[in-house]
Amino acid sequence: MTRQPFDEFSKQLFEALLTPYGRVTIDRTVPGEARRIDIYFEPNDSVQLDPNELGQLAQLSTSKSLFEPFRNPPTATDIRSCVSKLYFLHAELDRAAEQTLPDSEQPQLWILASSVSDRVLNDFGGKLQEEDGIYLFDRGWRTGLINIAELRSTEETLWLRLLGKGTTQEQAIEELLMLPENTPKRSTALDLLARWNLSIKVTETLDAEEKRFLMALSKAYLEWERQTLATGRRQGIEQGIERGKAELILMQLRSRFSLPEPLELQIQQLPIAQLDQLAIALLSLSTIAELEQWLAEPR
């Protein structure tokens, strides 16, 4: 299964969940390395993390944290790569502070794995904590691993299980759909899943896993479309659908580019047929210039 849609979903989900509680940096550059930290969170000390809204994620975000999600089981090499990012960041923060910071002031790394082998856990000294699925490496590592497949199926773990795979993720999507419509972040998660659904639908060949996953995503997409239609009935059915699709596309573009305001307005004014065409074209557009060219071409 394509890694890019999962990367975008996981990063934007964490950004939506954690932004009210601190600063979220996506793809933070690793000093001196041609690599990036997927998600870096710095909590705002004046804002209390809300476990009712964040669930178990609140426990993982009480201090500066790196989050590295893996859709497939991470290898020992993957673990070492993540840890090296952590230590390069530690060194950068020490230089900025002009002193060696105590461990308690250095960021913690959380590796979010859909599943992980016992061998990898044993090789790094991963020790199961009181809560199922949470492993900590020896204290000096400043590293923990969440084995999402082992998490209990509770509302507290829902946001983490949405990053799982197979039955774990499919069940999480079903639970998301069953939440009351006014549940914080439910609509945002549905928007992100709907975009993932569109990304998979334009793939020419789907393996058995992708076809099964598409069925789960399609339910989320239909719920998103139902909400869009409900809004449309109040403001005009067609206008509601256009606005919803335009916003979905703009969310994807904002995650990749710094969009000029005139381009945003132009996209918001596109009719439904062209919005559908643009949703497909996004898979091949890699620069603002290419987007501008696409919008300039007659349709």
PDB file of C-alpha atoms in Angstrom:
ATOM      1  CA  MET A   1       0.000   0.000   0.000  1.00  0.00           C
ATOM      2  CA  THR A   2       1.280   3.459  -0.880  1.00  0.00           C
ATOM      3  CA  ARG A   3       3.100   5.029   2.061  1.00  0.00           C
ATOM      4  CA  GLN A   4       2.506   8.670   1.096  1.00  0.00           C
ATOM      5  CA  PRO A   5      -1.267   8.792   1.834  1.00  0.00           C
ATOM      6  CA  PHE A   6      -0.645   7.174   5.239  1.00  0.00           C
ATOM      7  CA  ASP A   7       2.141   9.681   5.976  1.00  0.00           C
ATOM      8  CA  GLU A   8      -0.102  12.622   5.112  1.00  0.00           C
ATOM      9  CA  PHE A   9      -3.008  11.230   7.129  1.00  0.00           C
ATOM     10  CA  SER A  10      -0.919  10.534  10.254  1.00  0.00           C
ATOM     11  CA  LYS A  11       0.829  13.915  10.176  1.00  0.00           C
ATOM     12  CA  GLN A  12      -2.335  15.934   9.636  1.00  0.00           C
ATOM     13  CA  LEU A  13      -4.263  13.925  12.243  1.00  0.00           C
ATOM     14  CA  PHE A  14      -1.612  14.689  14.872  1.00  0.00           C
ATOM     15  CA  GLU A  15      -1.509  18.327  13.762  1.00  0.00           C
ATOM     16  CA  ALA A  16      -5.289  18.633  14.168  1.00  0.00           C
ATOM     17  CA  LEU A  17      -5.320  16.874  17.539  1.00  0.00           C
ATOM     18  CA  LEU A  18      -2.329  18.571  19.184  1.00  0.00           C
ATOM     19  CA  THR A  19      -2.264  22.128  17.769  1.00  0.00           C
ATOM     20  CA  PRO A  20      -4.650  23.484  20.451  1.00  0.00           C
ATOM     21  CA  TYR A  21      -2.195  22.313  23.115  1.00  0.00           C
ATOM     22  CA  GLY A  22       1.167  23.478  21.752  1.00  0.00           C
ATOM     23  CA  ARG A  23       3.342  23.803  18.656  1.00  0.00           C
ATOM     24  CA  VAL A  24       3.266  20.993  16.093  1.00  0.00           C
ATOM     25  CA  THR A  25       6.057  20.872  13.503  1.00  0.00           C
ATOM     26  CA  ILE A  26       5.638  18.525  10.546  1.00  0.00           C
ATOM     27  CA  ASP A  27       8.742  17.206   8.744  1.00  0.00           C
ATOM     28  CA  ARG A  28      11.179  19.007  11.061  1.00  0.00           C
ATOM     29  CA  THR A  29      14.662  19.053   9.543  1.00  0.00           C
ATOM     30  CA  VAL A  30      17.246  16.934  11.342  1.00  0.00           C
ATOM     31  CA  PRO A  31      20.416  19.020  11.914  1.00  0.00           C
ATOM     32  CA  GLY A  32      23.217  17.900   9.620  1.00  0.00           C
ATOM     33  CA  GLU A  33      21.140  15.091   8.122  1.00  0.00           C
ATOM     34  CA  ALA A  34      19.113  14.689   4.926  1.00  0.00           C
ATOM     35  CA  ARG A  35      16.213  13.371   6.989  1.00  0.00           C
ATOM     36  CA  ARG A  36      13.166  14.808   8.694  1.00  0.00           C
ATOM     37  CA  ILE A  37      11.280  14.150  11.910  1.00  0.00           C
ATOM     38  CA  ASP A  38       7.730  13.197  10.979  1.00  0.00           C
ATOM     39  CA  ILE A  39       5.964  14.991  13.855  1.00  0.00           C
ATOM     40  CA  TYR A  40       7.538  17.132  16.585  1.00  0.00           C
ATOM     41  CA  PHE A  41       5.338  18.433  19.398  1.00  0.00           C
ATOM     42  CA  GLU A  42       6.209  21.088  21.987  1.00  0.00           C
ATOM     43  CA  PRO A  43       3.425  21.437  24.587  1.00  0.00           C
ATOM     44  CA  ASN A  44       2.245  24.823  25.745  1.00  0.00           C
ATOM     45  CA  ASP A  45       2.742  24.855  29.511  1.00  0.00           C
ATOM     46  CA  SER A  46      -0.217  27.195  29.962  1.00  0.00           C
ATOM     47  CA  VAL A  47      -2.677  24.810  28.253  1.00  0.00           C
ATOM     48  CA  GLN A  48      -3.823  21.620  29.959  1.00  0.00           C
ATOM     49  CA  LEU A  49      -3.858  18.536  27.736  1.00  0.00           C
ATOM     50  CA  ASP A  50      -7.418  17.195  27.631  1.00  0.00           C
ATOM     51  CA  PRO A  51      -7.550  13.386  28.006  1.00  0.00           C
ATOM     52  CA  ASN A  52     -11.265  13.449  27.162  1.00  0.00           C
ATOM     53  CA  GLU A  53     -10.400  14.809  23.720  1.00  0.00           C
ATOM     54  CA  LEU A  54      -6.988  13.229  23.107  1.00  0.00           C
ATOM     55  CA  GLY A  55      -7.354   9.933  24.946  1.00  0.00           C
ATOM     56  CA  GLN A  56      -4.090   8.043  25.355  1.00  0.00           C
ATOM     57  CA  LEU A  57      -2.332  10.552  23.124  1.00  0.00           C
ATOM     58  CA  ALA A  58      -2.513  13.017  26.014  1.00  0.00           C
ATOM     59  CA  GLN A  59      -0.270  10.718  28.080  1.00  0.00           C
ATOM     60  CA  LEU A  60       2.331  10.637  25.304  1.00  0.00           C
ATOM     61  CA  SER A  61       2.390  14.408  24.806  1.00  0.00           C
ATOM     62  CA  THR A  62       3.075  15.832  28.265  1.00  0.00           C
ATOM     63  CA  SER A  63       6.616  16.834  27.238  1.00  0.00           C
ATOM     64  CA  LYS A  64       8.469  17.574  24.003  1.00  0.00           C
ATOM     65  CA  SER A  65       7.883  14.556  21.791  1.00  0.00           C
ATOM     66  CA  LEU A  66       8.861  13.097  18.427  1.00  0.00           C
ATOM     67  CA  PHE A  67       6.268  10.854  16.779  1.00  0.00           C
ATOM     68  CA  GLU A  68       7.332   8.461  14.009  1.00  0.00           C
ATOM     69  CA  PRO A  69       4.391   6.423  12.583  1.00  0.00           C
ATOM     70  CA  PHE A  70       4.969   3.164  10.667  1.00  0.00           C
ATOM     71  CA  ARG A  71       2.230   1.516   8.631  1.00  0.00           C
ATOM     72  CA  ASN A  72       4.336  -1.634   8.244  1.00  0.00           C
ATOM     73  CA  PRO A  73       6.258  -3.298  11.109  1.00  0.00           C
ATOM     74  CA  PRO A  74       9.480  -1.332  11.731  1.00  0.00           C
ATOM     75  CA  THR A  75      12.788  -3.151  11.350  1.00  0.00           C
ATOM     76  CA  ALA A  76      15.812  -2.757  13.613  1.00  0.00           C
ATOM     77  CA  THR A  77      17.241  -0.374  10.990  1.00  0.00           C
ATOM     78  CA  ASP A  78      14.048   1.713  11.131  1.00  0.00           C
ATOM     79  CA  ILE A  79      14.320   1.918  14.930  1.00  0.00           C
ATOM     80  CA  ARG A  80      17.955   3.030  14.767  1.00  0.00           C
ATOM     81  CA  SER A  81      17.084   5.659  12.149  1.00  0.00           C
ATOM     82  CA  CYS A  82      14.389   7.117  14.412  1.00  0.00           C
ATOM     83  CA  VAL A  83      16.685   7.114  17.429  1.00  0.00           C
ATOM     84  CA  SER A  84      19.430   8.874  15.467  1.00  0.00           C
ATOM     85  CA  LYS A  85      16.976  11.693  14.662  1.00  0.00           C
ATOM     86  CA  LEU A  86      16.230  11.991  18.378  1.00  0.00           C
ATOM     87  CA  TYR A  87      19.875  12.301  19.341  1.00  0.00           C
ATOM     88  CA  PHE A  88      20.702  14.810  16.615  1.00  0.00           C
ATOM     89  CA  LEU A  89      17.840  16.910  17.986  1.00  0.00           C
ATOM     90  CA  HIS A  90      19.155  16.510  21.552  1.00  0.00           C
ATOM     91  CA  ALA A  91      22.523  17.821  20.405  1.00  0.00           C
ATOM     92  CA  GLU A  92      20.897  20.795  18.653  1.00  0.00           C
ATOM     93  CA  LEU A  93      18.939  21.740  21.771  1.00  0.00           C
ATOM     94  CA  ASP A  94      22.096  21.464  23.904  1.00  0.00           C
ATOM     95  CA  ARG A  95      23.923  23.829  21.540  1.00  0.00           C
ATOM     96  CA  ALA A  96      21.021  26.305  21.601  1.00  0.00           C
ATOM     97  CA  ALA A  97      20.975  26.233  25.418  1.00  0.00           C
ATOM     98  CA  GLU A  98      24.798  26.408  25.568  1.00  0.00           C
ATOM     99  CA  GLN A  99      24.770  23.595  28.109  1.00  0.00           C
ATOM    100  CA  THR A 100      23.942  19.921  28.398  1.00  0.00           C
ATOM    101  CA  LEU A 101      20.264  19.760  29.225  1.00  0.00           C
ATOM    102  CA  PRO A 102      19.052  17.216  31.790  1.00  0.00           C
ATOM    103  CA  ASP A 103      17.252  14.218  30.342  1.00  0.00           C
ATOM    104  CA  SER A 104      13.945  15.477  31.751  1.00  0.00           C
ATOM    105  CA  GLU A 105      14.160  18.537  29.450  1.00  0.00           C
ATOM    106  CA  GLN A 106      15.057  16.584  26.308  1.00  0.00           C
ATOM    107  CA  PRO A 107      12.404  15.313  23.885  1.00  0.00           C
ATOM    108  CA  GLN A 108      11.005  11.789  24.063  1.00  0.00           C
ATOM    109  CA  LEU A 109      10.677   9.591  20.966  1.00  0.00           C
ATOM    110  CA  TRP A 110       7.494   7.602  20.355  1.00  0.00           C
ATOM    111  CA  ILE A 111       7.559   5.051  17.545  1.00  0.00           C
ATOM    112  CA  LEU A 112       3.995   4.253  16.466  1.00  0.00           C
ATOM    113  CA  ALA A 113       3.966   0.820  14.842  1.00  0.00           C
ATOM    114  CA  SER A 114       0.935  -0.938  13.380  1.00  0.00           C
ATOM    115  CA  SER A 115       2.645  -4.072  14.760  1.00  0.00           C
ATOM    116  CA  VAL A 116       6.150  -5.110  15.753  1.00  0.00           C
ATOM    117  CA  SER A 117       8.022  -8.391  16.106  1.00  0.00           C
ATOM    118  CA  ASP A 118       9.060  -9.767  19.490  1.00  0.00           C
ATOM    119  CA  ARG A 119      12.612 -10.003  18.168  1.00  0.00           C
ATOM    120  CA  VAL A 120      12.819  -6.255  17.499  1.00  0.00           C
ATOM    121  CA  LEU A 121      11.381  -5.475  20.935  1.00  0.00           C
ATOM    122  CA  ASN A 122      13.839  -7.836  22.621  1.00  0.00           C
ATOM    123  CA  ASP A 123      16.809  -6.466  20.661  1.00  0.00           C
ATOM    124  CA  PHE A 124      16.131  -2.962  22.004  1.00  0.00           C
ATOM    125  CA  GLY A 125      15.088  -3.975  25.501  1.00  0.00           C
ATOM    126  CA  GLY A 126      11.451  -2.958  25.048  1.00  0.00           C
ATOM    127  CA  LYS A 127       9.549  -3.520  28.293  1.00  0.00           C
ATOM    128  CA  LEU A 128       5.754  -3.745  28.354  1.00  0.00           C
ATOM    129  CA  GLN A 129       4.182  -1.146  30.639  1.00  0.00           C
ATOM    130  CA  GLU A 130       0.996  -1.470  32.663  1.00  0.00           C
ATOM    131  CA  GLU A 131      -1.130  -0.550  29.648  1.00  0.00           C
ATOM    132  CA  ASP A 132      -1.300  -3.036  26.770  1.00  0.00           C
ATOM    133  CA  GLY A 133       0.706  -2.130  23.690  1.00  0.00           C
ATOM    134  CA  ILE A 134       3.032   0.460  25.285  1.00  0.00           C
ATOM    135  CA  TYR A 135       6.710  -0.485  25.498  1.00  0.00           C
ATOM    136  CA  LEU A 136       9.578   1.566  26.908  1.00  0.00           C
ATOM    137  CA  PHE A 137      13.215   1.006  26.024  1.00  0.00           C
ATOM    138  CA  ASP A 138      15.789   1.304  28.811  1.00  0.00           C
ATOM    139  CA  ARG A 139      15.588   4.749  30.441  1.00  0.00           C
ATOM    140  CA  GLY A 140      18.656   6.220  28.751  1.00  0.00           C
ATOM    141  CA  TRP A 141      17.158   5.747  25.283  1.00  0.00           C
ATOM    142  CA  ARG A 142      14.350   8.312  25.874  1.00  0.00           C
ATOM    143  CA  THR A 143      12.365   6.099  23.510  1.00  0.00           C
ATOM    144  CA  GLY A 144       9.070   4.237  23.618  1.00  0.00           C
ATOM    145  CA  LEU A 145       7.167   2.126  21.116  1.00  0.00           C
ATOM    146  CA  ILE A 146       3.395   1.798  20.744  1.00  0.00           C
ATOM    147  CA  ASN A 147       2.392  -1.580  19.317  1.00  0.00           C
ATOM    148  CA  ILE A 148      -0.976  -0.450  17.961  1.00  0.00           C
ATOM    149  CA  ALA A 149      -2.175  -4.001  17.274  1.00  0.00           C
ATOM    150  CA  GLU A 150      -2.013  -4.697  21.036  1.00  0.00           C
ATOM    151  CA  LEU A 151      -3.894  -1.607  22.220  1.00  0.00           C
ATOM    152  CA  ARG A 152      -7.206  -2.210  23.931  1.00  0.00           C
ATOM    153  CA  SER A 153     -10.252  -1.317  21.850  1.00  0.00           C
ATOM    154  CA  THR A 154     -11.438   1.623  23.934  1.00  0.00           C
ATOM    155  CA  GLU A 155     -12.371   5.200  23.108  1.00  0.00           C
ATOM    156  CA  GLU A 156      -9.163   6.278  24.869  1.00  0.00           C
ATOM    157  CA  THR A 157      -7.008   4.532  22.234  1.00  0.00           C
ATOM    158  CA  LEU A 158      -9.150   5.441  19.190  1.00  0.00           C
ATOM    159  CA  TRP A 159      -6.878   8.113  17.682  1.00  0.00           C
ATOM    160  CA  LEU A 160      -3.846   5.823  17.909  1.00  0.00           C
ATOM    161  CA  ARG A 161      -5.701   2.823  16.486  1.00  0.00           C
ATOM    162  CA  LEU A 162      -6.684   4.902  13.433  1.00  0.00           C
ATOM    163  CA  LEU A 163      -2.950   4.653  12.587  1.00  0.00           C
ATOM    164  CA  GLY A 164      -3.011   0.867  12.746  1.00  0.00           C
ATOM    165  CA  LYS A 165      -3.538  -1.602   9.953  1.00  0.00           C
ATOM    166  CA  GLY A 166      -5.971  -4.328   8.921  1.00  0.00           C
ATOM    167  CA  THR A 167      -8.679  -5.271  11.416  1.00  0.00           C
ATOM    168  CA  THR A 168      -7.316  -2.868  14.049  1.00  0.00           C
ATOM    169  CA  GLN A 169      -7.726   0.162  11.806  1.00  0.00           C
ATOM    170  CA  GLU A 170     -10.995  -1.001  10.275  1.00  0.00           C
ATOM    171  CA  GLN A 171     -12.529  -1.364  13.746  1.00  0.00           C
ATOM    172  CA  ALA A 172     -11.253   2.095  14.712  1.00  0.00           C
ATOM    173  CA  ILE A 173     -12.956   3.599  11.647  1.00  0.00           C
ATOM    174  CA  GLU A 174     -16.224   1.856  12.591  1.00  0.00           C
ATOM    175  CA  GLU A 175     -15.936   3.291  16.126  1.00  0.00           C
ATOM    176  CA  LEU A 176     -15.209   6.768  14.742  1.00  0.00           C
ATOM    177  CA  LEU A 177     -18.404   6.617  12.675  1.00  0.00           C
ATOM    178  CA  MET A 178     -20.404   5.641  15.775  1.00  0.00           C
ATOM    179  CA  LEU A 179     -19.251   8.662  17.796  1.00  0.00           C
ATOM    180  CA  PRO A 180     -21.771  11.496  18.267  1.00  0.00           C
ATOM    181  CA  GLU A 181     -21.488  14.074  15.491  1.00  0.00           C
ATOM    182  CA  ASN A 182     -20.480  16.784  17.969  1.00  0.00           C
ATOM    183  CA  THR A 183     -17.478  14.784  19.221  1.00  0.00           C
ATOM    184  CA  PRO A 184     -14.372  17.021  18.963  1.00  0.00           C
ATOM    185  CA  LYS A 185     -12.173  16.192  15.958  1.00  0.00           C
ATOM    186  CA  ARG A 186     -14.614  13.584  14.549  1.00  0.00           C
ATOM    187  CA  SER A 187     -15.307  15.699  11.451  1.00  0.00           C
ATOM    188  CA  THR A 188     -11.603  16.450  10.974  1.00  0.00           C
ATOM    189  CA  ALA A 189     -10.726  12.747  11.086  1.00  0.00           C
ATOM    190  CA  LEU A 190     -13.511  11.982   8.591  1.00  0.00           C
ATOM    191  CA  ASP A 191     -12.179  14.675   6.241  1.00  0.00           C
ATOM    192  CA  LEU A 192      -8.702  13.132   6.350  1.00  0.00           C
ATOM    193  CA  LEU A 193     -10.027   9.602   5.811  1.00  0.00           C
ATOM    194  CA  ALA A 194     -12.160  10.820   2.900  1.00  0.00           C
ATOM    195  CA  ARG A 195      -9.063  12.230   1.223  1.00  0.00           C
ATOM    196  CA  TRP A 196      -7.240   8.938   1.763  1.00  0.00           C
ATOM    197  CA  ASN A 197     -10.222   7.211   0.158  1.00  0.00           C
ATOM    198  CA  LEU A 198      -9.885   9.412  -2.939  1.00  0.00           C
ATOM    199  CA  SER A 199      -6.139   8.730  -3.135  1.00  0.00           C
ATOM    200  CA  ILE A 200      -6.667   4.958  -3.193  1.00  0.00           C
ATOM    201  CA  LYS A 201      -9.571   5.106  -5.648  1.00  0.00           C
ATOM    202  CA  VAL A 202      -7.407   6.597  -8.395  1.00  0.00           C
ATOM    203  CA  THR A 203      -4.826   3.811  -8.065  1.00  0.00           C
ATOM    204  CA  GLU A 204      -4.941   1.633 -11.167  1.00  0.00           C
ATOM    205  CA  THR A 205      -4.138  -1.661  -9.417  1.00  0.00           C
ATOM    206  CA  LEU A 206      -5.214  -2.580  -5.906  1.00  0.00           C
ATOM    207  CA  ASP A 207      -4.043  -5.633  -4.006  1.00  0.00           C
ATOM    208  CA  ALA A 208      -6.372  -7.610  -1.717  1.00  0.00           C
ATOM    209  CA  GLU A 209      -5.358  -5.594   1.361  1.00  0.00           C
ATOM    210  CA  GLU A 210      -6.014  -2.269  -0.364  1.00  0.00           C
ATOM    211  CA  LYS A 211      -9.418  -3.439  -1.615  1.00  0.00           C
ATOM    212  CA  ARG A 212     -10.437  -4.457   1.894  1.00  0.00           C
ATOM    213  CA  PHE A 213      -9.142  -1.217   3.362  1.00  0.00           C
ATOM    214  CA  LEU A 214     -10.957   0.773   0.658  1.00  0.00           C
ATOM    215  CA  MET A 215     -14.256  -0.703   1.848  1.00  0.00           C
ATOM    216  CA  ALA A 216     -13.614   0.649   5.356  1.00  0.00           C
ATOM    217  CA  LEU A 217     -12.518   4.019   4.022  1.00  0.00           C
ATOM    218  CA  SER A 218     -15.574   4.225   1.770  1.00  0.00           C
ATOM    219  CA  LYS A 219     -17.820   4.127   4.843  1.00  0.00           C
ATOM    220  CA  ALA A 220     -15.955   7.126   6.245  1.00  0.00           C
ATOM    221  CA  TYR A 221     -16.248   8.892   2.895  1.00  0.00           C
ATOM    222  CA  LEU A 222     -20.004   8.288   2.737  1.00  0.00           C
ATOM    223  CA  GLU A 223     -20.402   9.702   6.244  1.00  0.00           C
ATOM    224  CA  TRP A 224     -18.333  12.755   5.265  1.00  0.00           C
ATOM    225  CA  GLU A 225     -20.498  13.183   2.166  1.00  0.00           C
ATOM    226  CA  ARG A 226     -23.669  12.829   4.260  1.00  0.00           C
ATOM    227  CA  GLN A 227     -22.490  15.615   6.568  1.00  0.00           C
ATOM    228  CA  THR A 228     -21.624  17.726   3.555  1.00  0.00           C
ATOM    229  CA  LEU A 229     -25.089  17.167   2.125  1.00  0.00           C
ATOM    230  CA  ALA A 230     -26.681  18.061   5.463  1.00  0.00           C
ATOM    231  CA  THR A 231     -24.841  21.356   5.368  1.00  0.00           C
ATOM    232  CA  GLY A 232     -25.835  21.721   1.744  1.00  0.00           C
ATOM    233  CA  ARG A 233     -29.536  21.448   2.523  1.00  0.00           C
ATOM    234  CA  ARG A 234     -29.231  24.522   4.683  1.00  0.00           C
ATOM    235  CA  GLN A 235     -27.234  26.519   2.149  1.00  0.00           C
ATOM    236  CA  GLY A 236     -28.171  24.863  -1.120  1.00  0.00           C
ATOM    237  CA  ILE A 237     -27.317  21.236  -1.950  1.00  0.00           C
ATOM    238  CA  GLU A 238     -24.921  21.949  -4.809  1.00  0.00           C
ATOM    239  CA  GLN A 239     -23.173  24.763  -2.978  1.00  0.00           C
ATOM    240  CA  GLY A 240     -22.664  22.508   0.051  1.00  0.00           C
ATOM    241  CA  ILE A 241     -21.103  19.698  -1.993  1.00  0.00           C
ATOM    242  CA  GLU A 242     -18.827  22.107  -3.877  1.00  0.00           C
ATOM    243  CA  ARG A 243     -17.685  23.767  -0.668  1.00  0.00           C
ATOM    244  CA  GLY A 244     -16.993  20.445   1.023  1.00  0.00           C
ATOM    245  CA  LYS A 245     -15.005  19.055  -1.889  1.00  0.00           C
ATOM    246  CA  ALA A 246     -13.100  22.308  -2.324  1.00  0.00           C
ATOM    247  CA  GLU A 247     -12.156  22.344   1.364  1.00  0.00           C
ATOM    248  CA  LEU A 248     -11.027  18.717   1.190  1.00  0.00           C
ATOM    249  CA  ILE A 249      -8.737  19.529  -1.745  1.00  0.00           C
ATOM    250  CA  LEU A 250      -7.459  22.685  -0.059  1.00  0.00           C
ATOM    251  CA  MET A 251      -6.555  20.680   3.069  1.00  0.00           C
ATOM    252  CA  GLN A 252      -4.407  18.401   0.950  1.00  0.00           C
ATOM    253  CA  LEU A 253      -2.764  21.301  -0.895  1.00  0.00           C
ATOM    254  CA  ARG A 254      -2.037  23.226   2.313  1.00  0.00           C
ATOM    255  CA  SER A 255      -0.217  20.202   3.686  1.00  0.00           C
ATOM    256  CA  ARG A 256       2.163  20.299   0.699  1.00  0.00           C
ATOM    257  CA  PHE A 257       2.445  23.960  -0.337  1.00  0.00           C
ATOM    258  CA  SER A 258       2.158  27.475   0.995  1.00  0.00           C
ATOM    259  CA  LEU A 259      -0.910  28.425  -1.047  1.00  0.00           C
ATOM    260  CA  PRO A 260      -1.306  32.057  -2.173  1.00  0.00           C
ATOM    261  CA  GLU A 261      -4.734  33.473  -1.329  1.00  0.00           C
ATOM    262  CA  PRO A 262      -5.718  34.050  -5.009  1.00  0.00           C
ATOM    263  CA  LEU A 263      -5.158  30.333  -5.730  1.00  0.00           C
ATOM    264  CA  GLU A 264      -7.313  29.332  -2.764  1.00  0.00           C
ATOM    265  CA  LEU A 265     -10.122  31.570  -3.981  1.00  0.00           C
ATOM    266  CA  GLN A 266      -9.822  30.168  -7.496  1.00  0.00           C
ATOM    267  CA  ILE A 267     -10.113  26.593  -6.234  1.00  0.00           C
ATOM    268  CA  GLN A 268     -13.082  27.466  -4.018  1.00  0.00           C
ATOM    269  CA  GLN A 269     -14.931  28.744  -7.087  1.00  0.00           C
ATOM    270  CA  LEU A 270     -14.404  25.627  -9.243  1.00  0.00           C
ATOM    271  CA  PRO A 271     -17.541  23.642 -10.190  1.00  0.00           C
ATOM    272  CA  ILE A 272     -17.970  20.076  -8.916  1.00  0.00           C
ATOM    273  CA  ALA A 273     -16.770  18.420 -12.157  1.00  0.00           C
ATOM    274  CA  GLN A 274     -13.471  20.324 -12.114  1.00  0.00           C
ATOM    275  CA  LEU A 275     -12.998  19.693  -8.385  1.00  0.00           C
ATOM    276  CA  ASP A 276     -13.241  15.957  -9.087  1.00  0.00           C
ATOM    277  CA  GLN A 277     -10.648  16.313 -11.879  1.00  0.00           C
ATOM    278  CA  LEU A 278      -8.342  18.285  -9.601  1.00  0.00           C
ATOM    279  CA  ALA A 279      -8.618  15.642  -6.846  1.00  0.00           C
ATOM    280  CA  ILE A 280      -7.188  13.103  -9.299  1.00  0.00           C
ATOM    281  CA  ALA A 281      -4.583  15.518 -10.699  1.00  0.00           C
ATOM    282  CA  LEU A 282      -3.198  16.153  -7.182  1.00  0.00           C
ATOM    283  CA  LEU A 283      -1.414  12.811  -7.281  1.00  0.00           C
ATOM    284  CA  SER A 284       0.898  14.082 -10.012  1.00  0.00           C
ATOM    285  CA  LEU A 285       1.207  17.786  -9.106  1.00  0.00           C
ATOM    286  CA  SER A 286       4.422  18.435  -7.200  1.00  0.00           C
ATOM    287  CA  THR A 287       4.894  22.239  -7.365  1.00  0.00           C
ATOM    288  CA  ILE A 288       2.850  25.426  -7.161  1.00  0.00           C
ATOM    289  CA  ALA A 289       3.809  26.161 -10.764  1.00  0.00           C
ATOM    290  CA  GLU A 290       2.286  22.872 -11.929  1.00  0.00           C
ATOM    291  CA  LEU A 291      -0.889  23.642  -9.981  1.00  0.00           C
ATOM    292  CA  GLU A 292      -1.123  27.111 -11.551  1.00  0.00           C
ATOM    293  CA  GLN A 293      -0.612  25.588 -15.002  1.00  0.00           C
ATOM    294  CA  TRP A 294      -3.353  23.019 -14.404  1.00  0.00           C
ATOM    295  CA  LEU A 295      -5.785  25.730 -13.276  1.00  0.00           C
ATOM    296  CA  ALA A 296      -4.922  27.869 -16.310  1.00  0.00           C
ATOM    297  CA  GLU A 297      -5.693  25.136 -18.832  1.00  0.00           C
ATOM    298  CA  PRO A 298      -9.204  25.183 -20.352  1.00  0.00           C
ATOM    299  CA  ARG A 299     -11.565  22.443 -19.133  1.00  0.00           C
TER     300      ARG A 299
END
